[in-house]
Amino acid sequence: DELDHSTVRLVEHFREFVAGLGGPSAAFEVLDVDGNLSLTREEFVSECLSHGFVSESSAHDLTGVFLALDMHNLGHIGKEELAWIDPSAFPHLMRLAGVDDEVTIKERERRLVTSRRKVVALRTLEQFRQALRKQYGHLVRAWRRLLDVDGNMYVTKTELFKACKAIGFSRNLRFLWS
């Protein structure tokens, strides 16, 4: 899995669904019908569908959302994982995913041929994303477990460089922050 444009849109669609249920806390109460304060993937998908979540491929899409929420890959989520769907997360995730510009890296490179620094920065960002995917399997999981460990939805330069060191990423760090 990766955090591509369609995934960001899907998570945003799910965030809207959660808002329609009264926000993350209320939505968890609604979805946790057995009251055990935990949702398995099957419970999550089933309850979201029964409460009206609709997308192009609803059950498949909900499985993807569940995997993004299941930060520790435990096979179940609690209220705190669903609370992460707070709207303040999305500007940062969209930047990490590159949603701000829908063109490919190669197209970006072609457009920026006169600005070598920008090309290096874009390549470095893509290499960093690949390193995060390799280490954590999912960019959302990497964001939550490595980049934004304090959960404030912001990554400082120090946090970024510590994260790079933790995964052994040392390519063009000054370009990564720019």
Short mmCIF file of N, CA and C in Angstrom, two decimals:
data_model
loop_
_atom_site.label_atom_id
_atom_site.label_comp_id
_atom_site.label_asym_id
_atom_site.label_seq_id
_atom_site.Cartn_x
_atom_site.Cartn_y
_atom_site.Cartn_z
N ASP A 1 0.83 -1.19 0.00
CA ASP A 1 0.00 0.00 0.00
C ASP A 1 0.87 1.24 0.00
N GLU A 2 0.37 2.28 -0.61
CA GLU A 2 1.07 3.53 -0.58
C GLU A 2 0.07 4.65 -0.47
N LEU A 3 0.54 5.79 -0.08
CA LEU A 3 -0.32 6.96 0.07
C LEU A 3 -0.29 7.72 -1.23
N ASP A 4 -1.13 7.31 -2.17
CA ASP A 4 -1.21 7.98 -3.45
C ASP A 4 -2.43 8.90 -3.44
N HIS A 5 -2.67 9.53 -4.56
CA HIS A 5 -3.77 10.49 -4.64
C HIS A 5 -5.11 9.85 -4.32
N SER A 6 -5.36 8.67 -4.85
CA SER A 6 -6.66 8.03 -4.61
C SER A 6 -6.81 7.63 -3.15
N THR A 7 -5.72 7.24 -2.48
CA THR A 7 -5.80 6.89 -1.07
C THR A 7 -6.12 8.11 -0.23
N VAL A 8 -5.48 9.23 -0.54
CA VAL A 8 -5.76 10.46 0.21
C VAL A 8 -7.23 10.84 0.03
N ARG A 9 -7.73 10.74 -1.19
CA ARG A 9 -9.14 11.06 -1.43
C ARG A 9 -10.06 10.10 -0.67
N LEU A 10 -9.69 8.83 -0.65
CA LEU A 10 -10.49 7.83 0.07
C LEU A 10 -10.51 8.14 1.57
N VAL A 11 -9.36 8.46 2.14
CA VAL A 11 -9.31 8.77 3.56
C VAL A 11 -10.11 10.04 3.84
N GLU A 12 -10.03 11.02 2.95
CA GLU A 12 -10.83 12.23 3.10
C GLU A 12 -12.32 11.89 3.02
N HIS A 13 -12.72 11.01 2.11
CA HIS A 13 -14.11 10.56 2.01
C HIS A 13 -14.54 9.87 3.31
N PHE A 14 -13.66 9.04 3.85
CA PHE A 14 -13.97 8.36 5.11
C PHE A 14 -14.08 9.37 6.25
N ARG A 15 -13.21 10.38 6.24
CA ARG A 15 -13.28 11.42 7.28
C ARG A 15 -14.64 12.12 7.23
N GLU A 16 -15.15 12.37 6.03
CA GLU A 16 -16.47 12.98 5.89
C GLU A 16 -17.57 12.04 6.42
N PHE A 17 -17.42 10.75 6.15
CA PHE A 17 -18.35 9.76 6.66
C PHE A 17 -18.35 9.78 8.19
N VAL A 18 -17.17 9.82 8.79
CA VAL A 18 -17.04 9.86 10.25
C VAL A 18 -17.66 11.14 10.80
N ALA A 19 -17.43 12.26 10.12
CA ALA A 19 -18.03 13.53 10.55
C ALA A 19 -19.56 13.43 10.54
N GLY A 20 -20.10 12.72 9.55
CA GLY A 20 -21.54 12.53 9.47
C GLY A 20 -22.11 11.69 10.60
N LEU A 21 -21.25 10.90 11.22
CA LEU A 21 -21.67 10.10 12.38
C LEU A 21 -21.44 10.85 13.69
N GLY A 22 -20.99 12.11 13.59
CA GLY A 22 -20.80 12.92 14.79
C GLY A 22 -19.36 13.10 15.20
N GLY A 23 -18.42 12.72 14.35
CA GLY A 23 -17.01 12.86 14.66
C GLY A 23 -16.41 11.54 15.09
N PRO A 24 -15.08 11.50 15.25
CA PRO A 24 -14.40 10.23 15.54
C PRO A 24 -14.89 9.50 16.78
N SER A 25 -15.09 10.22 17.87
CA SER A 25 -15.50 9.56 19.12
C SER A 25 -16.91 8.98 19.00
N ALA A 26 -17.83 9.78 18.49
CA ALA A 26 -19.21 9.30 18.32
C ALA A 26 -19.26 8.17 17.29
N ALA A 27 -18.48 8.30 16.23
CA ALA A 27 -18.46 7.25 15.20
C ALA A 27 -17.98 5.94 15.78
N PHE A 28 -16.97 5.99 16.64
CA PHE A 28 -16.47 4.75 17.24
C PHE A 28 -17.57 4.11 18.07
N GLU A 29 -18.30 4.90 18.84
CA GLU A 29 -19.39 4.37 19.65
C GLU A 29 -20.45 3.68 18.77
N VAL A 30 -20.73 4.30 17.64
CA VAL A 30 -21.72 3.74 16.71
C VAL A 30 -21.21 2.43 16.10
N LEU A 31 -19.95 2.40 15.70
CA LEU A 31 -19.40 1.23 15.02
C LEU A 31 -19.09 0.07 15.97
N ASP A 32 -18.83 0.37 17.22
CA ASP A 32 -18.49 -0.67 18.21
C ASP A 32 -19.77 -1.23 18.83
N VAL A 33 -20.52 -1.97 18.02
CA VAL A 33 -21.84 -2.45 18.47
C VAL A 33 -21.76 -3.44 19.63
N ASP A 34 -20.68 -4.20 19.75
CA ASP A 34 -20.58 -5.14 20.86
C ASP A 34 -20.00 -4.51 22.11
N GLY A 35 -19.58 -3.24 22.01
CA GLY A 35 -19.11 -2.50 23.18
C GLY A 35 -17.81 -2.96 23.79
N ASN A 36 -16.99 -3.69 23.04
CA ASN A 36 -15.74 -4.19 23.61
C ASN A 36 -14.56 -3.23 23.41
N LEU A 37 -14.85 -2.02 22.93
CA LEU A 37 -13.84 -0.97 22.74
C LEU A 37 -12.76 -1.35 21.74
N SER A 38 -13.10 -2.23 20.80
CA SER A 38 -12.15 -2.67 19.78
C SER A 38 -12.93 -3.07 18.54
N LEU A 39 -12.36 -2.74 17.38
CA LEU A 39 -12.97 -3.13 16.11
C LEU A 39 -11.98 -3.95 15.31
N THR A 40 -12.37 -5.17 14.95
CA THR A 40 -11.56 -5.95 14.01
C THR A 40 -11.81 -5.41 12.62
N ARG A 41 -11.02 -5.82 11.66
CA ARG A 41 -11.23 -5.39 10.28
C ARG A 41 -12.62 -5.77 9.80
N GLU A 42 -13.03 -6.99 10.11
CA GLU A 42 -14.34 -7.46 9.67
C GLU A 42 -15.46 -6.62 10.29
N GLU A 43 -15.38 -6.35 11.61
CA GLU A 43 -16.38 -5.51 12.27
C GLU A 43 -16.40 -4.12 11.67
N PHE A 44 -15.22 -3.56 11.47
CA PHE A 44 -15.09 -2.21 10.94
C PHE A 44 -15.76 -2.10 9.57
N VAL A 45 -15.40 -3.01 8.67
CA VAL A 45 -15.96 -2.98 7.31
C VAL A 45 -17.47 -3.18 7.36
N SER A 46 -17.91 -4.19 8.09
CA SER A 46 -19.34 -4.50 8.17
C SER A 46 -20.16 -3.34 8.73
N GLU A 47 -19.70 -2.76 9.82
CA GLU A 47 -20.45 -1.68 10.45
C GLU A 47 -20.42 -0.40 9.63
N CYS A 48 -19.30 -0.10 9.01
CA CYS A 48 -19.25 1.09 8.14
C CYS A 48 -20.23 0.94 6.98
N LEU A 49 -20.26 -0.25 6.38
CA LEU A 49 -21.20 -0.49 5.28
C LEU A 49 -22.64 -0.40 5.76
N SER A 50 -22.91 -0.96 6.93
CA SER A 50 -24.29 -0.94 7.44
C SER A 50 -24.73 0.46 7.85
N HIS A 51 -23.78 1.36 8.07
CA HIS A 51 -24.12 2.74 8.42
C HIS A 51 -23.98 3.70 7.24
N GLY A 52 -23.87 3.12 6.04
CA GLY A 52 -24.00 3.94 4.83
C GLY A 52 -22.73 4.38 4.13
N PHE A 53 -21.57 3.82 4.49
CA PHE A 53 -20.36 4.20 3.75
C PHE A 53 -20.45 3.64 2.34
N VAL A 54 -20.27 4.52 1.36
CA VAL A 54 -20.34 4.10 -0.04
C VAL A 54 -19.15 4.71 -0.78
N SER A 55 -18.49 3.86 -1.58
CA SER A 55 -17.43 4.31 -2.47
C SER A 55 -17.45 3.40 -3.69
N GLU A 56 -16.51 3.60 -4.61
CA GLU A 56 -16.48 2.78 -5.83
C GLU A 56 -16.36 1.30 -5.50
N SER A 57 -15.55 0.97 -4.53
CA SER A 57 -15.34 -0.42 -4.13
C SER A 57 -15.36 -0.45 -2.60
N SER A 58 -16.53 -0.26 -2.03
CA SER A 58 -16.69 0.03 -0.61
C SER A 58 -15.94 -0.91 0.33
N ALA A 59 -16.16 -2.22 0.23
CA ALA A 59 -15.52 -3.16 1.17
C ALA A 59 -14.01 -3.12 1.01
N HIS A 60 -13.53 -3.11 -0.23
CA HIS A 60 -12.08 -3.04 -0.47
C HIS A 60 -11.50 -1.73 0.05
N ASP A 61 -12.20 -0.63 -0.23
CA ASP A 61 -11.74 0.68 0.22
C ASP A 61 -11.70 0.75 1.74
N LEU A 62 -12.72 0.21 2.40
CA LEU A 62 -12.75 0.23 3.87
C LEU A 62 -11.63 -0.61 4.46
N THR A 63 -11.27 -1.70 3.78
CA THR A 63 -10.12 -2.49 4.24
C THR A 63 -8.86 -1.64 4.19
N GLY A 64 -8.70 -0.86 3.14
CA GLY A 64 -7.55 0.04 3.04
C GLY A 64 -7.55 1.09 4.13
N VAL A 65 -8.71 1.65 4.44
CA VAL A 65 -8.81 2.63 5.52
C VAL A 65 -8.44 1.96 6.85
N PHE A 66 -8.97 0.76 7.07
CA PHE A 66 -8.66 0.04 8.31
C PHE A 66 -7.15 -0.17 8.45
N LEU A 67 -6.50 -0.59 7.37
CA LEU A 67 -5.05 -0.83 7.42
C LEU A 67 -4.28 0.46 7.74
N ALA A 68 -4.77 1.58 7.24
CA ALA A 68 -4.14 2.86 7.55
C ALA A 68 -4.34 3.23 9.02
N LEU A 69 -5.50 2.90 9.57
CA LEU A 69 -5.78 3.22 10.97
C LEU A 69 -5.06 2.28 11.93
N ASP A 70 -4.87 1.03 11.52
CA ASP A 70 -4.23 0.02 12.36
C ASP A 70 -2.72 0.24 12.37
N MET A 71 -2.31 1.27 13.06
CA MET A 71 -0.93 1.74 13.03
C MET A 71 0.08 0.67 13.44
N HIS A 72 -0.27 -0.17 14.38
CA HIS A 72 0.67 -1.18 14.88
C HIS A 72 0.44 -2.56 14.27
N ASN A 73 -0.44 -2.61 13.27
CA ASN A 73 -0.71 -3.86 12.55
C ASN A 73 -1.16 -4.97 13.50
N LEU A 74 -2.07 -4.64 14.43
CA LEU A 74 -2.55 -5.58 15.43
C LEU A 74 -3.80 -6.35 14.98
N GLY A 75 -4.44 -5.88 13.92
CA GLY A 75 -5.65 -6.54 13.45
C GLY A 75 -6.91 -6.00 14.10
N HIS A 76 -6.77 -4.98 14.90
CA HIS A 76 -7.93 -4.32 15.51
C HIS A 76 -7.57 -2.87 15.81
N ILE A 77 -8.59 -2.03 15.93
CA ILE A 77 -8.37 -0.62 16.26
C ILE A 77 -9.24 -0.24 17.44
N GLY A 78 -8.80 0.78 18.15
CA GLY A 78 -9.57 1.33 19.26
C GLY A 78 -9.99 2.75 18.95
N LYS A 79 -10.60 3.37 19.92
CA LYS A 79 -11.09 4.74 19.75
C LYS A 79 -9.98 5.71 19.38
N GLU A 80 -8.78 5.50 19.97
CA GLU A 80 -7.68 6.42 19.70
C GLU A 80 -7.21 6.36 18.25
N GLU A 81 -7.29 5.18 17.62
CA GLU A 81 -6.92 5.10 16.20
C GLU A 81 -7.93 5.83 15.32
N LEU A 82 -9.20 5.70 15.64
CA LEU A 82 -10.22 6.39 14.85
C LEU A 82 -10.14 7.90 15.09
N ALA A 83 -9.71 8.32 16.27
CA ALA A 83 -9.58 9.74 16.58
C ALA A 83 -8.58 10.42 15.65
N TRP A 84 -7.67 9.64 15.09
CA TRP A 84 -6.67 10.19 14.17
C TRP A 84 -7.31 10.80 12.93
N ILE A 85 -8.54 10.44 12.61
CA ILE A 85 -9.22 10.93 11.41
C ILE A 85 -9.59 12.41 11.54
N ASP A 86 -9.17 13.06 12.57
CA ASP A 86 -9.42 14.48 12.75
C ASP A 86 -8.99 15.26 11.50
N PRO A 87 -9.78 16.23 11.07
CA PRO A 87 -9.49 16.95 9.84
C PRO A 87 -8.14 17.67 9.79
N SER A 88 -7.56 18.01 10.92
CA SER A 88 -6.30 18.75 10.90
C SER A 88 -5.14 17.94 10.33
N ALA A 89 -5.31 16.61 10.21
CA ALA A 89 -4.24 15.76 9.69
C ALA A 89 -4.04 15.93 8.19
N PHE A 90 -5.06 16.30 7.48
CA PHE A 90 -5.04 16.13 6.04
C PHE A 90 -4.16 17.07 5.23
N PRO A 91 -3.95 18.31 5.60
CA PRO A 91 -3.02 19.11 4.79
C PRO A 91 -1.62 18.50 4.74
N HIS A 92 -1.16 17.97 5.89
CA HIS A 92 0.17 17.38 5.94
C HIS A 92 0.24 16.08 5.15
N LEU A 93 -0.79 15.26 5.25
CA LEU A 93 -0.81 14.00 4.49
C LEU A 93 -0.85 14.27 2.99
N MET A 94 -1.61 15.27 2.60
CA MET A 94 -1.71 15.58 1.18
C MET A 94 -0.36 16.04 0.64
N ARG A 95 0.39 16.80 1.44
CA ARG A 95 1.71 17.23 0.99
C ARG A 95 2.63 16.02 0.88
N LEU A 96 2.59 15.11 1.87
CA LEU A 96 3.43 13.92 1.82
C LEU A 96 3.08 13.08 0.59
N ALA A 97 1.81 13.02 0.26
CA ALA A 97 1.37 12.22 -0.89
C ALA A 97 1.59 12.93 -2.22
N GLY A 98 1.86 14.23 -2.18
CA GLY A 98 2.05 14.96 -3.42
C GLY A 98 0.74 15.33 -4.09
N VAL A 99 -0.36 15.35 -3.32
CA VAL A 99 -1.66 15.65 -3.90
C VAL A 99 -1.75 17.10 -4.35
N ASP A 100 -0.91 17.95 -3.80
CA ASP A 100 -0.95 19.35 -4.19
C ASP A 100 -0.63 19.53 -5.67
N ASP A 101 -0.03 18.55 -6.30
CA ASP A 101 0.31 18.64 -7.71
C ASP A 101 0.10 17.26 -8.32
N GLU A 102 -0.87 17.09 -9.19
CA GLU A 102 -1.29 15.78 -9.66
C GLU A 102 -0.41 15.20 -10.77
N VAL A 103 0.67 15.86 -11.11
CA VAL A 103 1.53 15.32 -12.15
C VAL A 103 2.57 14.38 -11.57
N THR A 104 3.12 13.51 -12.40
CA THR A 104 4.10 12.54 -11.95
C THR A 104 5.44 13.20 -11.69
N ILE A 105 6.32 12.48 -11.02
CA ILE A 105 7.66 12.97 -10.76
C ILE A 105 8.39 13.27 -12.07
N LYS A 106 8.27 12.37 -13.06
CA LYS A 106 8.94 12.59 -14.35
C LYS A 106 8.44 13.86 -15.02
N GLU A 107 7.13 14.09 -14.95
CA GLU A 107 6.58 15.31 -15.54
C GLU A 107 7.06 16.53 -14.77
N ARG A 108 7.14 16.42 -13.47
CA ARG A 108 7.67 17.52 -12.66
C ARG A 108 9.12 17.81 -13.05
N GLU A 109 9.91 16.76 -13.25
CA GLU A 109 11.30 16.95 -13.64
C GLU A 109 11.39 17.65 -15.00
N ARG A 110 10.54 17.25 -15.94
CA ARG A 110 10.56 17.89 -17.26
C ARG A 110 10.25 19.38 -17.15
N ARG A 111 9.25 19.73 -16.34
CA ARG A 111 8.87 21.13 -16.17
C ARG A 111 9.93 21.95 -15.45
N LEU A 112 10.71 21.29 -14.61
CA LEU A 112 11.67 22.01 -13.78
C LEU A 112 13.11 21.84 -14.26
N VAL A 113 13.26 21.51 -15.54
CA VAL A 113 14.59 21.21 -16.06
C VAL A 113 15.58 22.35 -15.84
N THR A 114 15.11 23.57 -15.80
CA THR A 114 15.99 24.72 -15.59
C THR A 114 16.37 24.92 -14.13
N SER A 115 15.68 24.23 -13.25
CA SER A 115 15.95 24.39 -11.83
C SER A 115 16.41 23.07 -11.22
N ARG A 116 17.68 22.79 -11.34
CA ARG A 116 18.25 21.52 -10.87
C ARG A 116 17.96 21.28 -9.39
N ARG A 117 17.98 22.30 -8.60
CA ARG A 117 17.74 22.15 -7.17
C ARG A 117 16.34 21.58 -6.90
N LYS A 118 15.36 22.08 -7.61
CA LYS A 118 14.01 21.58 -7.42
C LYS A 118 13.88 20.13 -7.85
N VAL A 119 14.56 19.77 -8.92
CA VAL A 119 14.54 18.39 -9.40
C VAL A 119 15.15 17.46 -8.35
N VAL A 120 16.27 17.87 -7.79
CA VAL A 120 16.92 17.06 -6.75
C VAL A 120 15.99 16.93 -5.54
N ALA A 121 15.34 18.02 -5.18
CA ALA A 121 14.42 17.98 -4.04
C ALA A 121 13.26 17.01 -4.29
N LEU A 122 12.68 17.03 -5.50
CA LEU A 122 11.58 16.12 -5.82
C LEU A 122 12.03 14.66 -5.83
N ARG A 123 13.21 14.40 -6.39
CA ARG A 123 13.74 13.03 -6.39
C ARG A 123 14.00 12.56 -4.97
N THR A 124 14.55 13.45 -4.15
CA THR A 124 14.84 13.10 -2.76
C THR A 124 13.55 12.78 -2.01
N LEU A 125 12.52 13.57 -2.22
CA LEU A 125 11.23 13.32 -1.58
C LEU A 125 10.68 11.95 -2.00
N GLU A 126 10.75 11.63 -3.28
CA GLU A 126 10.26 10.34 -3.74
C GLU A 126 11.09 9.19 -3.17
N GLN A 127 12.40 9.36 -3.09
CA GLN A 127 13.25 8.33 -2.48
C GLN A 127 12.91 8.15 -1.00
N PHE A 128 12.62 9.26 -0.33
CA PHE A 128 12.23 9.20 1.07
C PHE A 128 10.91 8.46 1.24
N ARG A 129 9.95 8.77 0.38
CA ARG A 129 8.66 8.05 0.42
C ARG A 129 8.87 6.55 0.23
N GLN A 130 9.73 6.19 -0.73
CA GLN A 130 10.01 4.77 -0.98
C GLN A 130 10.66 4.12 0.24
N ALA A 131 11.57 4.82 0.90
CA ALA A 131 12.21 4.28 2.10
C ALA A 131 11.19 4.09 3.22
N LEU A 132 10.27 5.04 3.36
CA LEU A 132 9.21 4.91 4.37
C LEU A 132 8.30 3.73 4.07
N ARG A 133 7.91 3.58 2.79
CA ARG A 133 7.06 2.45 2.41
C ARG A 133 7.76 1.13 2.69
N LYS A 134 9.05 1.07 2.39
CA LYS A 134 9.81 -0.17 2.59
C LYS A 134 9.87 -0.51 4.08
N GLN A 135 10.11 0.47 4.91
CA GLN A 135 10.27 0.24 6.35
C GLN A 135 8.94 0.00 7.06
N TYR A 136 7.89 0.75 6.67
CA TYR A 136 6.62 0.71 7.41
C TYR A 136 5.46 0.13 6.63
N GLY A 137 5.63 -0.10 5.34
CA GLY A 137 4.58 -0.72 4.54
C GLY A 137 3.50 0.24 4.08
N HIS A 138 3.36 1.36 4.73
CA HIS A 138 2.28 2.30 4.43
C HIS A 138 2.72 3.68 4.90
N LEU A 139 2.54 4.70 4.08
CA LEU A 139 3.00 6.03 4.46
C LEU A 139 2.26 6.59 5.66
N VAL A 140 0.99 6.25 5.80
CA VAL A 140 0.25 6.74 6.97
C VAL A 140 0.85 6.14 8.24
N ARG A 141 1.17 4.86 8.21
CA ARG A 141 1.78 4.21 9.37
C ARG A 141 3.14 4.86 9.67
N ALA A 142 3.93 5.16 8.65
CA ALA A 142 5.22 5.82 8.84
C ALA A 142 5.02 7.21 9.45
N TRP A 143 4.03 7.93 8.96
CA TRP A 143 3.73 9.27 9.50
C TRP A 143 3.45 9.18 10.98
N ARG A 144 2.61 8.23 11.36
CA ARG A 144 2.17 8.14 12.75
C ARG A 144 3.23 7.55 13.68
N ARG A 145 4.00 6.58 13.20
CA ARG A 145 4.95 5.89 14.07
C ARG A 145 6.34 6.49 14.06
N LEU A 146 6.72 7.19 12.98
CA LEU A 146 8.08 7.69 12.87
C LEU A 146 8.15 9.21 12.80
N LEU A 147 7.38 9.80 11.94
CA LEU A 147 7.51 11.23 11.68
C LEU A 147 6.79 12.09 12.72
N ASP A 148 5.59 11.72 13.08
CA ASP A 148 4.78 12.53 13.99
C ASP A 148 4.46 11.74 15.26
N VAL A 149 5.48 11.33 15.97
CA VAL A 149 5.28 10.46 17.14
C VAL A 149 4.52 11.15 18.26
N ASP A 150 4.57 12.47 18.34
CA ASP A 150 3.83 13.17 19.39
C ASP A 150 2.39 13.47 18.98
N GLY A 151 2.02 13.16 17.74
CA GLY A 151 0.64 13.29 17.29
C GLY A 151 0.14 14.70 17.09
N ASN A 152 1.04 15.67 16.95
CA ASN A 152 0.60 17.06 16.79
C ASN A 152 0.35 17.46 15.34
N MET A 153 0.48 16.51 14.41
CA MET A 153 0.24 16.72 12.98
C MET A 153 1.21 17.72 12.36
N TYR A 154 2.40 17.81 12.94
CA TYR A 154 3.43 18.70 12.43
C TYR A 154 4.78 18.02 12.65
N VAL A 155 5.65 18.14 11.68
CA VAL A 155 6.99 17.56 11.79
C VAL A 155 8.00 18.70 11.73
N THR A 156 8.83 18.79 12.77
CA THR A 156 9.89 19.80 12.78
C THR A 156 11.09 19.29 12.00
N LYS A 157 12.01 20.18 11.70
CA LYS A 157 13.22 19.80 10.98
C LYS A 157 14.01 18.76 11.80
N THR A 158 14.09 18.96 13.10
CA THR A 158 14.79 18.01 13.97
C THR A 158 14.13 16.64 13.93
N GLU A 159 12.79 16.62 14.01
CA GLU A 159 12.07 15.34 13.95
C GLU A 159 12.30 14.64 12.61
N LEU A 160 12.29 15.42 11.53
CA LEU A 160 12.51 14.84 10.21
C LEU A 160 13.90 14.22 10.11
N PHE A 161 14.91 14.93 10.57
CA PHE A 161 16.27 14.42 10.47
C PHE A 161 16.47 13.22 11.39
N LYS A 162 15.83 13.20 12.56
CA LYS A 162 15.90 12.02 13.43
C LYS A 162 15.24 10.83 12.76
N ALA A 163 14.12 11.06 12.09
CA ALA A 163 13.43 9.98 11.38
C ALA A 163 14.30 9.44 10.25
N CYS A 164 14.95 10.34 9.53
CA CYS A 164 15.85 9.91 8.45
C CYS A 164 16.96 9.02 9.00
N LYS A 165 17.53 9.44 10.11
CA LYS A 165 18.60 8.66 10.73
C LYS A 165 18.08 7.29 11.17
N ALA A 166 16.87 7.26 11.73
CA ALA A 166 16.29 6.01 12.23
C ALA A 166 16.08 4.97 11.12
N ILE A 167 15.79 5.44 9.91
CA ILE A 167 15.59 4.48 8.81
C ILE A 167 16.81 4.40 7.89
N GLY A 168 17.87 5.09 8.25
CA GLY A 168 19.10 5.02 7.46
C GLY A 168 19.02 5.79 6.16
N PHE A 169 18.20 6.83 6.11
CA PHE A 169 18.07 7.64 4.90
C PHE A 169 18.98 8.85 5.04
N SER A 170 19.97 8.96 4.15
CA SER A 170 20.93 10.06 4.28
C SER A 170 21.13 10.82 2.98
N ARG A 171 20.27 10.64 2.01
CA ARG A 171 20.42 11.29 0.70
C ARG A 171 19.88 12.72 0.73
N ASN A 172 20.71 13.69 0.41
CA ASN A 172 20.27 15.07 0.18
C ASN A 172 19.28 15.60 1.22
N LEU A 173 19.61 15.48 2.49
CA LEU A 173 18.66 15.86 3.54
C LEU A 173 18.27 17.33 3.48
N ARG A 174 19.18 18.19 3.07
CA ARG A 174 18.80 19.62 3.01
C ARG A 174 17.71 19.84 1.99
N PHE A 175 17.69 19.04 0.91
CA PHE A 175 16.63 19.15 -0.09
C PHE A 175 15.32 18.58 0.41
N LEU A 176 15.40 17.60 1.28
CA LEU A 176 14.18 16.97 1.81
C LEU A 176 13.39 17.96 2.64
N TRP A 177 14.07 18.79 3.40
CA TRP A 177 13.37 19.74 4.27
C TRP A 177 12.83 20.93 3.46
N SER A 178 13.47 21.28 2.35
CA SER A 178 13.07 22.49 1.59
C SER A 178 11.70 22.37 0.97
#
